């Protein structure tokens, strides 16, 4: 019913930039919030950035000043602009959406993940 498709991952050198995109589609009535989480090998999945329907944003302390989350409501798409990348940013990045379906059912949906690798 609802699908999240991520794109934009890849390999970059330290100090470089990447932009991740996540498009939500399907039987969506409204989206309360969309965000990006990441999980590195041996570590717990953590919130990277979150944006609400009111455009409030939240960032992990480790990415503040370097990453920017934004959205295009008309396209149900969220972006994560990642600048000044560090090797410790290497992880699988997952898109997440907290939404209301067309039948007014609350749903938390996850994308399949996008690999981001930062070389030193």
Tab-separated table of C-alpha atoms in Angstrom:
chain	number	residue	atom	x	y	z
A	1	UNK	CA	0.000	0.000	0.000
A	2	UNK	CA	2.805	2.404	0.902
A	3	UNK	CA	6.332	2.315	-0.419
A	4	UNK	CA	9.464	4.308	0.375
A	5	UNK	CA	12.206	4.348	-2.234
A	6	UNK	CA	15.642	5.699	-1.357
A	7	UNK	CA	18.281	6.875	-3.785
A	8	UNK	CA	21.541	8.778	-3.797
A	9	UNK	CA	23.836	6.578	-1.753
A	10	UNK	CA	27.351	5.832	-2.818
A	11	UNK	CA	31.056	6.148	-2.128
A	12	UNK	CA	32.700	9.499	-1.456
A	13	UNK	CA	35.948	10.752	-0.006
A	14	UNK	CA	36.087	12.467	3.355
A	15	UNK	CA	35.024	16.075	3.001
A	16	UNK	CA	32.755	15.305	0.081
A	17	UNK	CA	28.998	15.543	-0.266
A	18	UNK	CA	26.040	13.351	-1.099
A	19	UNK	CA	22.321	13.943	-1.296
A	20	UNK	CA	19.889	11.203	-0.371
A	21	UNK	CA	16.316	11.186	-1.608
A	22	UNK	CA	13.316	9.243	-0.392
A	23	UNK	CA	10.002	9.214	-2.205
A	24	UNK	CA	6.857	7.925	-0.540
A	25	UNK	CA	4.040	6.589	-2.677
A	26	UNK	CA	0.834	4.639	-2.324
A	27	UNK	CA	-2.357	5.093	-0.375
A	28	UNK	CA	-1.249	8.031	1.720
A	29	UNK	CA	-3.651	10.453	3.323
A	30	UNK	CA	-1.066	12.537	5.110
A	31	UNK	CA	2.499	12.331	6.358
A	32	UNK	CA	3.188	13.389	9.921
A	33	UNK	CA	6.952	13.183	9.710
A	34	UNK	CA	9.762	11.762	7.627
A	35	UNK	CA	13.278	11.109	8.710
A	36	UNK	CA	16.584	9.447	8.126
A	37	UNK	CA	18.146	6.846	10.365
A	38	UNK	CA	21.470	5.107	9.986
A	39	UNK	CA	23.080	1.940	11.194
A	40	UNK	CA	26.770	1.167	11.081
A	41	UNK	CA	28.159	-2.346	11.596
A	42	UNK	CA	28.103	-3.268	15.263
A	43	UNK	CA	26.115	-0.195	16.223
A	44	UNK	CA	22.491	0.502	17.033
A	45	UNK	CA	20.281	2.250	14.521
A	46	UNK	CA	20.133	5.950	15.308
A	47	UNK	CA	18.152	8.968	14.223
A	48	UNK	CA	20.085	11.241	11.892
A	49	UNK	CA	17.480	13.845	11.010
A	50	UNK	CA	13.729	14.293	11.171
A	51	UNK	CA	11.297	16.748	9.621
A	52	UNK	CA	7.652	17.096	10.613
A	53	UNK	CA	4.636	18.197	8.618
A	54	UNK	CA	5.094	21.610	10.215
A	55	UNK	CA	8.701	21.714	8.968
A	56	UNK	CA	10.254	21.389	12.403
A	57	UNK	CA	13.608	19.634	12.207
A	58	UNK	CA	15.684	17.530	14.537
A	59	UNK	CA	19.298	16.474	14.038
A	60	UNK	CA	21.715	14.191	15.757
A	61	UNK	CA	24.448	16.203	17.433
A	62	UNK	CA	27.057	14.459	15.322
A	63	UNK	CA	25.619	15.844	12.072
A	64	UNK	CA	24.482	19.326	13.073
A	65	UNK	CA	25.940	21.940	10.783
A	66	UNK	CA	26.839	19.353	8.166
A	67	UNK	CA	23.554	17.683	7.187
A	68	UNK	CA	20.315	19.344	6.134
A	69	UNK	CA	16.953	17.647	5.871
A	70	UNK	CA	14.276	19.082	3.611
A	71	UNK	CA	11.062	18.018	1.956
A	72	UNK	CA	8.959	18.498	-1.137
A	73	UNK	CA	5.414	17.988	0.073
A	74	UNK	CA	3.943	17.920	-3.430
A	75	UNK	CA	6.132	14.934	-4.262
A	76	UNK	CA	6.011	13.269	-0.825
A	77	UNK	CA	9.778	13.314	-0.940
A	78	UNK	CA	12.366	13.979	1.731
A	79	UNK	CA	16.013	14.808	1.121
A	80	UNK	CA	19.151	14.645	3.184
A	81	UNK	CA	21.974	16.874	2.015
A	82	UNK	CA	25.192	15.592	3.543
A	83	UNK	CA	28.238	17.851	3.443
A	84	UNK	CA	31.695	17.588	4.971
A	85	UNK	CA	31.311	13.843	5.210
A	86	UNK	CA	33.473	11.916	7.631
A	87	UNK	CA	34.444	8.229	7.671
A	88	UNK	CA	32.301	7.796	10.772
A	89	UNK	CA	29.258	8.715	8.671
A	90	UNK	CA	29.646	5.392	6.880
A	91	UNK	CA	26.449	3.412	7.414
A	92	UNK	CA	23.279	2.156	5.831
A	93	UNK	CA	20.840	5.045	5.784
A	94	UNK	CA	17.158	4.228	6.137
A	95	UNK	CA	14.251	6.454	5.243
A	96	UNK	CA	11.324	6.457	7.650
A	97	UNK	CA	7.822	7.863	7.439
A	98	UNK	CA	5.151	8.263	10.084
A	99	UNK	CA	1.922	8.588	8.152
A	100	UNK	CA	-1.806	8.174	7.924
A	101	UNK	CA	-3.045	5.911	5.150
A	102	UNK	CA	-6.075	6.553	2.982
A	103	UNK	CA	-8.135	4.477	5.406
A	104	UNK	CA	-6.874	6.657	8.281
A	105	UNK	CA	-4.620	3.956	9.668
A	106	UNK	CA	-1.428	5.024	11.415
A	107	UNK	CA	1.624	3.496	9.797
A	108	UNK	CA	5.356	3.641	10.336
A	109	UNK	CA	7.075	2.659	7.102
A	110	UNK	CA	10.735	2.002	6.383
A	111	UNK	CA	12.735	2.019	3.199
A	112	UNK	CA	15.164	-0.742	2.359
A	113	UNK	CA	18.219	1.394	3.045
A	114	UNK	CA	20.974	3.074	1.070
A	115	UNK	CA	24.665	2.444	1.642
A	116	UNK	CA	26.828	5.486	2.266
A	117	UNK	CA	30.557	4.887	2.426
A	118	UNK	CA	33.045	7.636	3.223
A	119	UNK	CA	36.707	6.880	2.626
A	120	UNK	CA	39.547	8.608	4.456
